[in-house]
PDB file of C-alpha atoms in Angstrom:
ATOM      1  CA  UNK J  11      36.130  94.069  67.117  1.00 61.00           C
ATOM      2  CA  UNK J  12      34.648  94.537  63.359  1.00 80.00           C
ATOM      3  CA  UNK J  13      31.634  96.735  62.820  1.00 94.00           C
ATOM      4  CA  UNK J  14      30.926  97.211  58.899  1.00 94.00           C
ATOM      5  CA  UNK J  15      31.378 101.586  59.382  1.00 95.00           C
ATOM      6  CA  UNK J  16      35.666  99.874  60.204  1.00 94.00           C
ATOM      7  CA  UNK J  17      35.138  98.023  56.239  1.00 95.00           C
ATOM      8  CA  UNK J  18      33.730 101.064  54.724  1.00 96.00           C
ATOM      9  CA  UNK J  19      37.561 103.204  55.884  1.00 95.00           C
ATOM     10  CA  UNK J  20      39.963 100.149  54.673  1.00 94.00           C
ATOM     11  CA  UNK J  21      37.803 100.190  51.426  1.00 96.00           C
ATOM     12  CA  UNK J  22      37.441 103.676  50.788  1.00 97.00           C
ATOM     13  CA  UNK J  23      41.258 104.896  50.417  1.00 97.00           C
ATOM     14  CA  UNK J  24      40.780 102.328  47.220  1.00 98.00           C
ATOM     15  CA  UNK J  25      37.935 103.588  46.212  1.00 98.00           C
ATOM     16  CA  UNK J  26      39.424 107.427  46.068  1.00 98.00           C
ATOM     17  CA  UNK J  27      42.493 106.058  44.584  1.00 98.00           C
ATOM     18  CA  UNK J  28      40.678 104.783  40.917  1.00 98.00           C
ATOM     19  CA  UNK J  29      38.789 108.569  42.186  1.00 98.00           C
ATOM     20  CA  UNK J  30      42.058 109.586  41.024  1.00 98.00           C
ATOM     21  CA  UNK J  31      43.059 106.989  38.594  1.00 98.00           C
ATOM     22  CA  UNK J  32      39.892 109.085  36.365  1.00 98.00           C
ATOM     23  CA  UNK J  33      41.301 112.615  36.619  1.00 97.00           C
ATOM     24  CA  UNK J  34      44.445 111.980  36.046  1.00 98.00           C
ATOM     25  CA  UNK J  35      43.516 110.209  32.377  1.00 98.00           C
ATOM     26  CA  UNK J  36      40.615 112.825  31.394  1.00 97.00           C
ATOM     27  CA  UNK J  37      43.918 115.420  32.732  1.00 94.00           C
ATOM     28  CA  UNK J  38      46.784 113.433  30.819  1.00 95.00           C
ATOM     29  CA  UNK J  39      47.985 113.904  27.491  1.00 94.00           C
ATOM     30  CA  UNK J  40      48.535 110.324  26.944  1.00 94.00           C
ATOM     31  CA  UNK J  41      44.833 109.757  26.791  1.00 97.00           C
ATOM     32  CA  UNK J  42      44.103 108.856  22.667  1.00 96.00           C
ATOM     33  CA  UNK J  43      41.697 106.782  20.676  1.00 94.00           C
ATOM     34  CA  UNK J  44      43.030 103.810  21.314  1.00 94.00           C
ATOM     35  CA  UNK J  45      43.425 104.211  25.092  1.00 96.00           C
ATOM     36  CA  UNK J  46      39.921 104.781  25.320  1.00 96.00           C
ATOM     37  CA  UNK J  47      38.363 101.966  23.636  1.00 94.00           C
ATOM     38  CA  UNK J  48      41.247  99.605  26.025  1.00 94.00           C
ATOM     39  CA  UNK J  49      39.322 101.211  28.753  1.00 97.00           C
ATOM     40  CA  UNK J  50      35.630 101.609  27.450  1.00 96.00           C
ATOM     41  CA  UNK J  51      36.556  98.260  26.120  1.00 94.00           C
ATOM     42  CA  UNK J  52      37.241  97.032  29.575  1.00 95.00           C
ATOM     43  CA  UNK J  53      33.526  98.545  31.009  1.00 94.00           C
ATOM     44  CA  UNK J  54      32.038  96.563  28.830  1.00 94.00           C
ATOM     45  CA  UNK J  55      33.956  92.468  28.994  1.00 93.00           C
ATOM     46  CA  UNK J  56      33.294  93.466  32.786  1.00 92.00           C
ATOM     47  CA  UNK J  57      29.829  94.585  32.479  1.00 91.00           C
ATOM     48  CA  UNK J  58      28.527  91.290  30.482  1.00 92.00           C
ATOM     49  CA  UNK J  59      30.353  88.778  32.751  1.00 90.00           C
ATOM     50  CA  UNK J  60      30.180  90.534  36.087  1.00 87.00           C
ATOM     51  CA  UNK J  61      34.207  90.087  36.589  1.00 88.00           C
ATOM     52  CA  UNK J  62      33.395  87.617  39.079  1.00 86.00           C
ATOM     53  CA  UNK J  63      31.049  89.023  41.716  1.00 86.00           C
ATOM     54  CA  UNK J  64      27.567  87.014  39.944  1.00 82.00           C
ATOM     55  CA  UNK J  65      27.164  83.822  38.952  1.00 77.00           C
ATOM     56  CA  UNK J  66      28.701  80.859  38.183  1.00 79.00           C
ATOM     57  CA  UNK J  67      32.718  80.933  35.863  1.00 82.00           C
ATOM     58  CA  UNK J  68      30.921  81.920  32.612  1.00 84.00           C
ATOM     59  CA  UNK J  69      27.609  83.853  33.795  1.00 87.00           C
ATOM     60  CA  UNK J  70      26.692  86.497  31.749  1.00 88.00           C
ATOM     61  CA  UNK J  71      24.919  88.615  30.667  1.00 89.00           C
ATOM     62  CA  UNK J  72      23.339  86.498  27.920  1.00 89.00           C
ATOM     63  CA  UNK J  73      23.516  83.333  29.731  1.00 89.00           C
ATOM     64  CA  UNK J  74      20.873  85.423  32.407  1.00 88.00           C
ATOM     65  CA  UNK J  75      18.448  86.232  30.180  1.00 90.00           C
ATOM     66  CA  UNK J  76      18.729  82.294  28.333  1.00 90.00           C
ATOM     67  CA  UNK J  77      17.875  80.927  32.192  1.00 87.00           C
ATOM     68  CA  UNK J  78      15.083  83.753  32.384  1.00 88.00           C
ATOM     69  CA  UNK J  79      12.869  82.928  30.030  1.00 86.00           C
ATOM     70  CA  UNK J  80      13.247  78.918  30.756  1.00 85.00           C
ATOM     71  CA  UNK J  81      12.283  79.232  33.525  1.00 82.00           C
ATOM     72  CA  UNK J  82       9.135  81.457  32.364  1.00 81.00           C
ATOM     73  CA  UNK J  83       8.326  79.867  29.123  1.00 78.00           C
ATOM     74  CA  UNK J  84       6.120  77.185  30.845  1.00 75.00           C
ATOM     75  CA  UNK J  85       3.631  79.059  32.388  1.00 74.00           C
ATOM     76  CA  UNK J  86       1.789  80.000  29.315  1.00 70.00           C
ATOM     77  CA  UNK J  87       1.102  76.615  29.428  1.00 69.00           C
ATOM     78  CA  UNK J  88      -0.370  75.930  32.999  1.00 65.00           C
ATOM     79  CA  UNK J  89       1.896  75.205  34.894  1.00 61.00           C
ATOM     80  CA  UNK J  90       3.799  75.801  39.076  1.00 64.00           C
ATOM     81  CA  UNK J  91       5.894  78.860  38.697  1.00 60.00           C
ATOM     82  CA  UNK J  92       9.139  78.366  40.012  1.00 59.00           C
ATOM     83  CA  UNK J  93       9.369  79.431  43.123  1.00 61.00           C
ATOM     84  CA  UNK J  94       9.708  81.290  44.440  1.00 64.00           C
ATOM     85  CA  UNK J  95       9.313  83.595  41.045  1.00 75.00           C
ATOM     86  CA  UNK J  96       9.889  87.061  42.035  1.00 77.00           C
ATOM     87  CA  UNK J  97      14.240  85.181  42.141  1.00 80.00           C
ATOM     88  CA  UNK J  98      13.111  84.921  38.378  1.00 82.00           C
ATOM     89  CA  UNK J  99      12.431  88.743  38.121  1.00 81.00           C
ATOM     90  CA  UNK J 100      15.515  89.540  40.353  1.00 83.00           C
ATOM     91  CA  UNK J 101      17.471  88.129  37.449  1.00 83.00           C
ATOM     92  CA  UNK J 102      15.682  89.681  34.824  1.00 84.00           C
ATOM     93  CA  UNK J 103      16.091  92.969  36.339  1.00 85.00           C
ATOM     94  CA  UNK J 104      19.734  92.578  36.747  1.00 82.00           C
ATOM     95  CA  UNK J 105      20.077  90.766  34.061  1.00 85.00           C
ATOM     96  CA  UNK J 106      19.075  93.684  32.386  1.00 88.00           C
ATOM     97  CA  UNK J 107      20.497  97.004  34.371  1.00 86.00           C
ATOM     98  CA  UNK J 108      23.829  94.959  33.231  1.00 87.00           C
ATOM     99  CA  UNK J 109      22.697  94.873  29.614  1.00 91.00           C
ATOM    100  CA  UNK J 110      21.898  98.620  29.745  1.00 90.00           C
ATOM    101  CA  UNK J 111      25.245  99.143  31.222  1.00 90.00           C
ATOM    102  CA  UNK J 112      26.752  97.140  28.808  1.00 92.00           C
ATOM    103  CA  UNK J 113      25.122  98.630  25.477  1.00 93.00           C
ATOM    104  CA  UNK J 114      25.509 102.284  26.486  1.00 94.00           C
ATOM    105  CA  UNK J 115      29.305 101.275  26.875  1.00 94.00           C
ATOM    106  CA  UNK J 116      29.443  99.424  23.410  1.00 93.00           C
ATOM    107  CA  UNK J 117      27.746 101.664  22.023  1.00 93.00           C
ATOM    108  CA  UNK J 118      29.823 105.054  23.239  1.00 95.00           C
ATOM    109  CA  UNK J 119      33.082 101.936  21.481  1.00 94.00           C
ATOM    110  CA  UNK J 120      31.686 102.799  18.535  1.00 92.00           C
ATOM    111  CA  UNK J 121      31.883 106.504  18.525  1.00 93.00           C
ATOM    112  CA  UNK J 122      34.635 106.304  19.951  1.00 94.00           C
ATOM    113  CA  UNK J 123      36.042 104.963  16.606  1.00 84.00           C
ATOM    114  CA  UNK J 124      33.246 103.502  14.123  1.00 79.00           C
ATOM    115  CA  UNK J 125      35.071 102.412  11.667  1.00 81.00           C
ATOM    116  CA  UNK J 126      36.454  99.633  13.577  1.00 77.00           C
ATOM    117  CA  UNK J 127      33.754  97.324  15.351  1.00 74.00           C
ATOM    118  CA  UNK J 128      33.966  95.808  19.113  1.00 74.00           C
ATOM    119  CA  UNK J 129      35.956  92.610  19.198  1.00 78.00           C
ATOM    120  CA  UNK J 130      34.584  89.285  20.610  1.00 85.00           C
ATOM    121  CA  UNK J 131      33.785  89.696  24.482  1.00 86.00           C
ATOM    122  CA  UNK J 132      36.810  88.262  25.448  1.00 84.00           C
ATOM    123  CA  UNK J 133      38.550  89.597  23.636  1.00 86.00           C
ATOM    124  CA  UNK J 134      38.802  92.823  26.028  1.00 86.00           C
ATOM    125  CA  UNK J 135      39.009  91.444  29.265  1.00 85.00           C
ATOM    126  CA  UNK J 136      42.282  90.187  28.761  1.00 86.00           C
ATOM    127  CA  UNK J 137      43.812  92.519  31.007  1.00 93.00           C
ATOM    128  CA  UNK J 138      46.286  90.598  33.391  1.00 95.00           C
ATOM    129  CA  UNK J 139      44.354  92.561  37.134  1.00 96.00           C
ATOM    130  CA  UNK J 140      41.576  91.934  35.648  1.00 94.00           C
ATOM    131  CA  UNK J 141      41.505  88.334  35.301  1.00 93.00           C
ATOM    132  CA  UNK J 142      43.883  87.893  38.609  1.00 96.00           C
ATOM    133  CA  UNK J 143      40.456  90.406  40.617  1.00 96.00           C
ATOM    134  CA  UNK J 144      37.931  87.614  38.635  1.00 94.00           C
ATOM    135  CA  UNK J 145      40.048  84.399  40.094  1.00 94.00           C
ATOM    136  CA  UNK J 146      40.087  86.345  43.597  1.00 96.00           C
ATOM    137  CA  UNK J 147      36.462  86.938  43.557  1.00 96.00           C
ATOM    138  CA  UNK J 148      35.717  82.968  42.583  1.00 94.00           C
ATOM    139  CA  UNK J 149      37.739  81.819  45.631  1.00 94.00           C
ATOM    140  CA  UNK J 150      35.591  84.613  48.484  1.00 95.00           C
ATOM    141  CA  UNK J 151      32.057  83.096  46.673  1.00 91.00           C
ATOM    142  CA  UNK J 152      32.040  80.057  47.952  1.00 90.00           C
ATOM    143  CA  UNK J 153      32.766  81.291  51.145  1.00 93.00           C
ATOM    144  CA  UNK J 154      29.175  83.717  52.904  1.00 95.00           C
ATOM    145  CA  UNK J 155      31.769  86.124  54.974  1.00 97.00           C
ATOM    146  CA  UNK J 156      34.180  86.231  50.951  1.00 96.00           C
ATOM    147  CA  UNK J 157      30.057  86.500  49.257  1.00 95.00           C
ATOM    148  CA  UNK J 158      29.476  89.560  51.650  1.00 96.00           C
ATOM    149  CA  UNK J 159      32.726  91.290  50.744  1.00 97.00           C
ATOM    150  CA  UNK J 160      32.112  90.432  46.986  1.00 95.00           C
ATOM    151  CA  UNK J 161      29.195  91.428  47.224  1.00 94.00           C
ATOM    152  CA  UNK J 162      30.505  95.076  48.765  1.00 95.00           C
ATOM    153  CA  UNK J 163      33.767  95.123  46.073  1.00 94.00           C
ATOM    154  CA  UNK J 164      31.765  95.521  43.337  1.00 90.00           C
ATOM    155  CA  UNK J 165      31.683  99.140  41.247  1.00 88.00           C
ATOM    156  CA  UNK J 166      34.866 100.472  43.850  1.00 90.00           C
ATOM    157  CA  UNK J 167      31.933 102.650  45.200  1.00 92.00           C
ATOM    158  CA  UNK J 168      31.243 104.442  42.234  1.00 96.00           C
ATOM    159  CA  UNK J 169      34.986 106.046  41.888  1.00 97.00           C
ATOM    160  CA  UNK J 170      35.557 105.520  38.287  1.00 97.00           C
ATOM    161  CA  UNK J 171      32.195 107.509  37.522  1.00 97.00           C
ATOM    162  CA  UNK J 172      31.779 109.558  39.865  1.00 98.00           C
ATOM    163  CA  UNK J 173      36.708 110.519  38.787  1.00 97.00           C
ATOM    164  CA  UNK J 174      34.501 110.921  35.401  1.00 98.00           C
ATOM    165  CA  UNK J 175      32.281 113.155  37.340  1.00 97.00           C
ATOM    166  CA  UNK J 176      34.974 115.957  38.585  1.00 97.00           C
ATOM    167  CA  UNK J 177      37.020 115.735  35.042  1.00 97.00           C
ATOM    168  CA  UNK J 178      33.849 117.478  33.940  1.00 96.00           C
ATOM    169  CA  UNK J 179      35.855 120.639  33.210  1.00 96.00           C
ATOM    170  CA  UNK J 180      38.982 118.321  31.522  1.00 96.00           C
ATOM    171  CA  UNK J 181      36.788 117.231  29.060  1.00 96.00           C
ATOM    172  CA  UNK J 182      35.630 118.943  26.224  1.00 95.00           C
ATOM    173  CA  UNK J 183      31.623 119.643  25.660  1.00 93.00           C
ATOM    174  CA  UNK J 184      32.110 120.351  21.790  1.00 96.00           C
ATOM    175  CA  UNK J 185      33.479 116.899  21.925  1.00 96.00           C
ATOM    176  CA  UNK J 186      30.583 113.807  21.303  1.00 96.00           C
ATOM    177  CA  UNK J 187      32.940 111.676  22.210  1.00 97.00           C
ATOM    178  CA  UNK J 188      33.869 113.553  25.612  1.00 97.00           C
ATOM    179  CA  UNK J 189      29.805 114.509  26.292  1.00 97.00           C
ATOM    180  CA  UNK J 190      29.323 110.385  26.263  1.00 97.00           C
ATOM    181  CA  UNK J 191      31.931 109.384  28.156  1.00 97.00           C
ATOM    182  CA  UNK J 192      30.060 112.015  30.831  1.00 97.00           C
ATOM    183  CA  UNK J 193      26.403 110.353  30.093  1.00 96.00           C
ATOM    184  CA  UNK J 194      27.785 107.245  30.782  1.00 96.00           C
ATOM    185  CA  UNK J 195      28.936 108.721  33.865  1.00 96.00           C
ATOM    186  CA  UNK J 196      25.827 110.346  34.610  1.00 95.00           C
ATOM    187  CA  UNK J 197      23.423 107.329  33.918  1.00 93.00           C
ATOM    188  CA  UNK J 198      25.491 104.257  35.324  1.00 93.00           C
ATOM    189  CA  UNK J 199      25.654 106.422  38.923  1.00 94.00           C
ATOM    190  CA  UNK J 200      22.055 107.083  39.485  1.00 91.00           C
ATOM    191  CA  UNK J 201      22.176 103.372  38.357  1.00 86.00           C
ATOM    192  CA  UNK J 202      24.973 102.423  41.422  1.00 88.00           C
ATOM    193  CA  UNK J 203      24.134 104.743  43.336  1.00 91.00           C
ATOM    194  CA  UNK J 204      20.966 102.762  44.441  1.00 89.00           C
ATOM    195  CA  UNK J 205      22.557  99.187  43.967  1.00 88.00           C
ATOM    196  CA  UNK J 206      25.699 100.488  46.518  1.00 93.00           C
ATOM    197  CA  UNK J 207      23.335 101.004  49.136  1.00 94.00           C
ATOM    198  CA  UNK J 208      21.052  97.724  48.501  1.00 93.00           C
ATOM    199  CA  UNK J 209      24.651  95.898  48.955  1.00 94.00           C
ATOM    200  CA  UNK J 210      25.443  97.909  52.130  1.00 95.00           C
ATOM    201  CA  UNK J 211      21.786  97.960  53.636  1.00 96.00           C
ATOM    202  CA  UNK J 212      21.744  93.800  53.114  1.00 95.00           C
ATOM    203  CA  UNK J 213      25.218  93.071  54.251  1.00 96.00           C
ATOM    204  CA  UNK J 214      23.913  94.824  57.446  1.00 95.00           C
ATOM    205  CA  UNK J 215      20.665  92.273  57.884  1.00 95.00           C
ATOM    206  CA  UNK J 216      22.938  89.522  57.003  1.00 95.00           C
ATOM    207  CA  UNK J 217      23.750  90.078  61.167  1.00 94.00           C
ATOM    208  CA  UNK J 218      27.365  89.423  61.452  1.00 95.00           C
ATOM    209  CA  UNK J 219      29.757  89.585  64.916  1.00 95.00           C
ATOM    210  CA  UNK J 220      32.539  91.728  65.477  1.00 95.00           C
ATOM    211  CA  UNK J 221      34.466  88.772  64.345  1.00 96.00           C
ATOM    212  CA  UNK J 222      33.075  88.602  61.272  1.00 96.00           C
ATOM    213  CA  UNK J 223      33.183  92.388  60.016  1.00 97.00           C
ATOM    214  CA  UNK J 224      36.831  91.778  60.283  1.00 96.00           C
ATOM    215  CA  UNK J 225      37.314  89.224  58.579  1.00 97.00           C
ATOM    216  CA  UNK J 226      35.134  91.018  55.585  1.00 97.00           C
ATOM    217  CA  UNK J 227      36.885  93.606  56.353  1.00 97.00           C
ATOM    218  CA  UNK J 228      40.138  92.383  55.429  1.00 97.00           C
ATOM    219  CA  UNK J 229      39.068  90.069  52.927  1.00 97.00           C
ATOM    220  CA  UNK J 230      37.193  93.437  50.839  1.00 97.00           C
ATOM    221  CA  UNK J 231      40.437  94.919  51.264  1.00 97.00           C
ATOM    222  CA  UNK J 232      42.466  92.401  49.380  1.00 97.00           C
ATOM    223  CA  UNK J 233      39.479  92.784  47.014  1.00 97.00           C
ATOM    224  CA  UNK J 234      39.667  96.388  46.771  1.00 97.00           C
ATOM    225  CA  UNK J 235      43.258  96.353  46.383  1.00 97.00           C
ATOM    226  CA  UNK J 236      43.640  94.158  43.622  1.00 97.00           C
ATOM    227  CA  UNK J 237      40.420  96.614  41.595  1.00 97.00           C
ATOM    228  CA  UNK J 238      42.859  99.463  41.954  1.00 98.00           C
ATOM    229  CA  UNK J 239      45.713  97.277  40.743  1.00 98.00           C
ATOM    230  CA  UNK J 240      43.013  96.738  37.927  1.00 97.00           C
ATOM    231  CA  UNK J 241      41.576 100.015  37.019  1.00 97.00           C
ATOM    232  CA  UNK J 242      45.536 101.635  37.164  1.00 98.00           C
ATOM    233  CA  UNK J 243      46.230  98.486  33.874  1.00 97.00           C
ATOM    234  CA  UNK J 244      42.798  99.851  32.798  1.00 97.00           C
ATOM    235  CA  UNK J 245      43.697 103.399  32.339  1.00 98.00           C
ATOM    236  CA  UNK J 246      47.299 103.016  31.370  1.00 96.00           C
ATOM    237  CA  UNK J 247      49.173 103.552  34.997  1.00 97.00           C
ATOM    238  CA  UNK J 248      48.496 107.074  35.808  1.00 98.00           C
ATOM    239  CA  UNK J 249      49.286 105.722  39.058  1.00 98.00           C
ATOM    240  CA  UNK J 250      53.002 104.646  40.006  1.00 97.00           C
ATOM    241  CA  UNK J 251      53.382 101.270  41.719  1.00 97.00           C
ATOM    242  CA  UNK J 252      54.783 103.639  44.707  1.00 97.00           C
ATOM    243  CA  UNK J 253      51.419 105.592  44.648  1.00 97.00           C
ATOM    244  CA  UNK J 254      49.821 102.339  44.687  1.00 97.00           C
ATOM    245  CA  UNK J 255      51.670 100.687  47.698  1.00 96.00           C
ATOM    246  CA  UNK J 256      51.590 104.075  49.395  1.00 96.00           C
ATOM    247  CA  UNK J 257      47.219 104.266  48.701  1.00 97.00           C
ATOM    248  CA  UNK J 258      46.066 103.215  52.545  1.00 93.00           C
ATOM    249  CA  UNK J 259      49.270 105.266  54.438  1.00 93.00           C
ATOM    250  CA  UNK J 260      47.858 108.882  56.603  1.00 90.00           C
ATOM    251  CA  UNK J 261      49.080 111.144  53.166  1.00 91.00           C
ATOM    252  CA  UNK J 262      45.797 110.391  51.530  1.00 95.00           C
ATOM    253  CA  UNK J 263      43.573 110.142  53.585  1.00 95.00           C
ATOM    254  CA  UNK J 264      42.432 114.071  52.747  1.00 95.00           C
ATOM    255  CA  UNK J 265      41.985 112.650  49.623  1.00 96.00           C
ATOM    256  CA  UNK J 266      39.883 109.182  51.574  1.00 96.00           C
ATOM    257  CA  UNK J 267      38.127 111.975  52.960  1.00 95.00           C
ATOM    258  CA  UNK J 268      37.042 113.940  50.736  1.00 96.00           C
ATOM    259  CA  UNK J 269      35.867 111.008  47.956  1.00 97.00           C
ATOM    260  CA  UNK J 270      33.848 110.208  50.975  1.00 97.00           C
ATOM    261  CA  UNK J 271      31.958 113.085  52.288  1.00 96.00           C
ATOM    262  CA  UNK J 272      31.988 114.314  48.541  1.00 96.00           C
ATOM    263  CA  UNK J 273      30.664 111.682  46.812  1.00 97.00           C
ATOM    264  CA  UNK J 274      29.185 108.720  48.936  1.00 96.00           C
ATOM    265  CA  UNK J 275      27.539 111.141  51.425  1.00 95.00           C
ATOM    266  CA  UNK J 276      24.066 108.985  50.867  1.00 95.00           C
ATOM    267  CA  UNK J 277      25.703 105.728  51.838  1.00 96.00           C
ATOM    268  CA  UNK J 278      27.967 107.555  54.742  1.00 96.00           C
ATOM    269  CA  UNK J 279      24.119 109.010  56.660  1.00 95.00           C
ATOM    270  CA  UNK J 280      23.105 105.407  56.499  1.00 95.00           C
ATOM    271  CA  UNK J 281      26.060 103.783  58.905  1.00 94.00           C
ATOM    272  CA  UNK J 282      25.707 106.862  60.835  1.00 94.00           C
ATOM    273  CA  UNK J 283      29.110 108.256  60.024  1.00 92.00           C
ATOM    274  CA  UNK J 284      30.418 111.972  59.679  1.00 84.00           C
ATOM    275  CA  UNK J 285      33.112 113.374  58.896  1.00 78.00           C
ATOM    276  CA  UNK J 286      35.318 112.666  62.474  1.00 71.00           C
ATOM    277  CA  UNK J 287      34.799 108.786  61.770  1.00 78.00           C
ATOM    278  CA  UNK J 288      36.772 109.038  59.272  1.00 80.00           C
TER     279      UNK J 288
END
């Protein structure tokens, strides 16, 4: 019988591998202005479009804000509020968070090379594995258990941003771009740790039985693997195909345990887990 703890154990190796990708990238001689623009640009695209996590296929930050404006505009003329109005505020709050993340990445993109403005957002999203991730998520969203797995998959356990934080000693504190990379990571972690815990709390409250958790775990692992492929493409292939294939093997157990205990201790505490449970 499955549990939410098992779902975490099945997806965490992929999250830890995303952390490893960031560590390798920021310590790599392959990093340059062009490669920085690729990873930052793709993150901009993901923040703007949701990468299959929220809304219908063509939802963006802008379309969510437009929906909120349409819902609240009549209120000043004595119209009855949408029911529940709280859902409108929740949508605006979510869109605001995504816009803030997009904006800080946009500014980082310009800092990397100010002479060339970012291309159209759609151009930033043209990674093969990223498109496959979006389609995979969208394919599961209409199913209750699939939707829970998709929700839990958002952010990949913050593997990228915790990886950037862990790579701090590999970055140049005198370099403006490197300082902003670290600042973006810190600001995103501050926001998303709260969101990550909220997603797990919501999943716990869904009242799933053991068989349902088995299915959620299977879907979450499938999505997490595809997300790792996307992340590896985004950063120029820091992991070899053989390393990607071996992510869930016992040889990487120590890496996974270190990632969870070193960065997601708050989540382990909420789920009643310790290092011995990993």
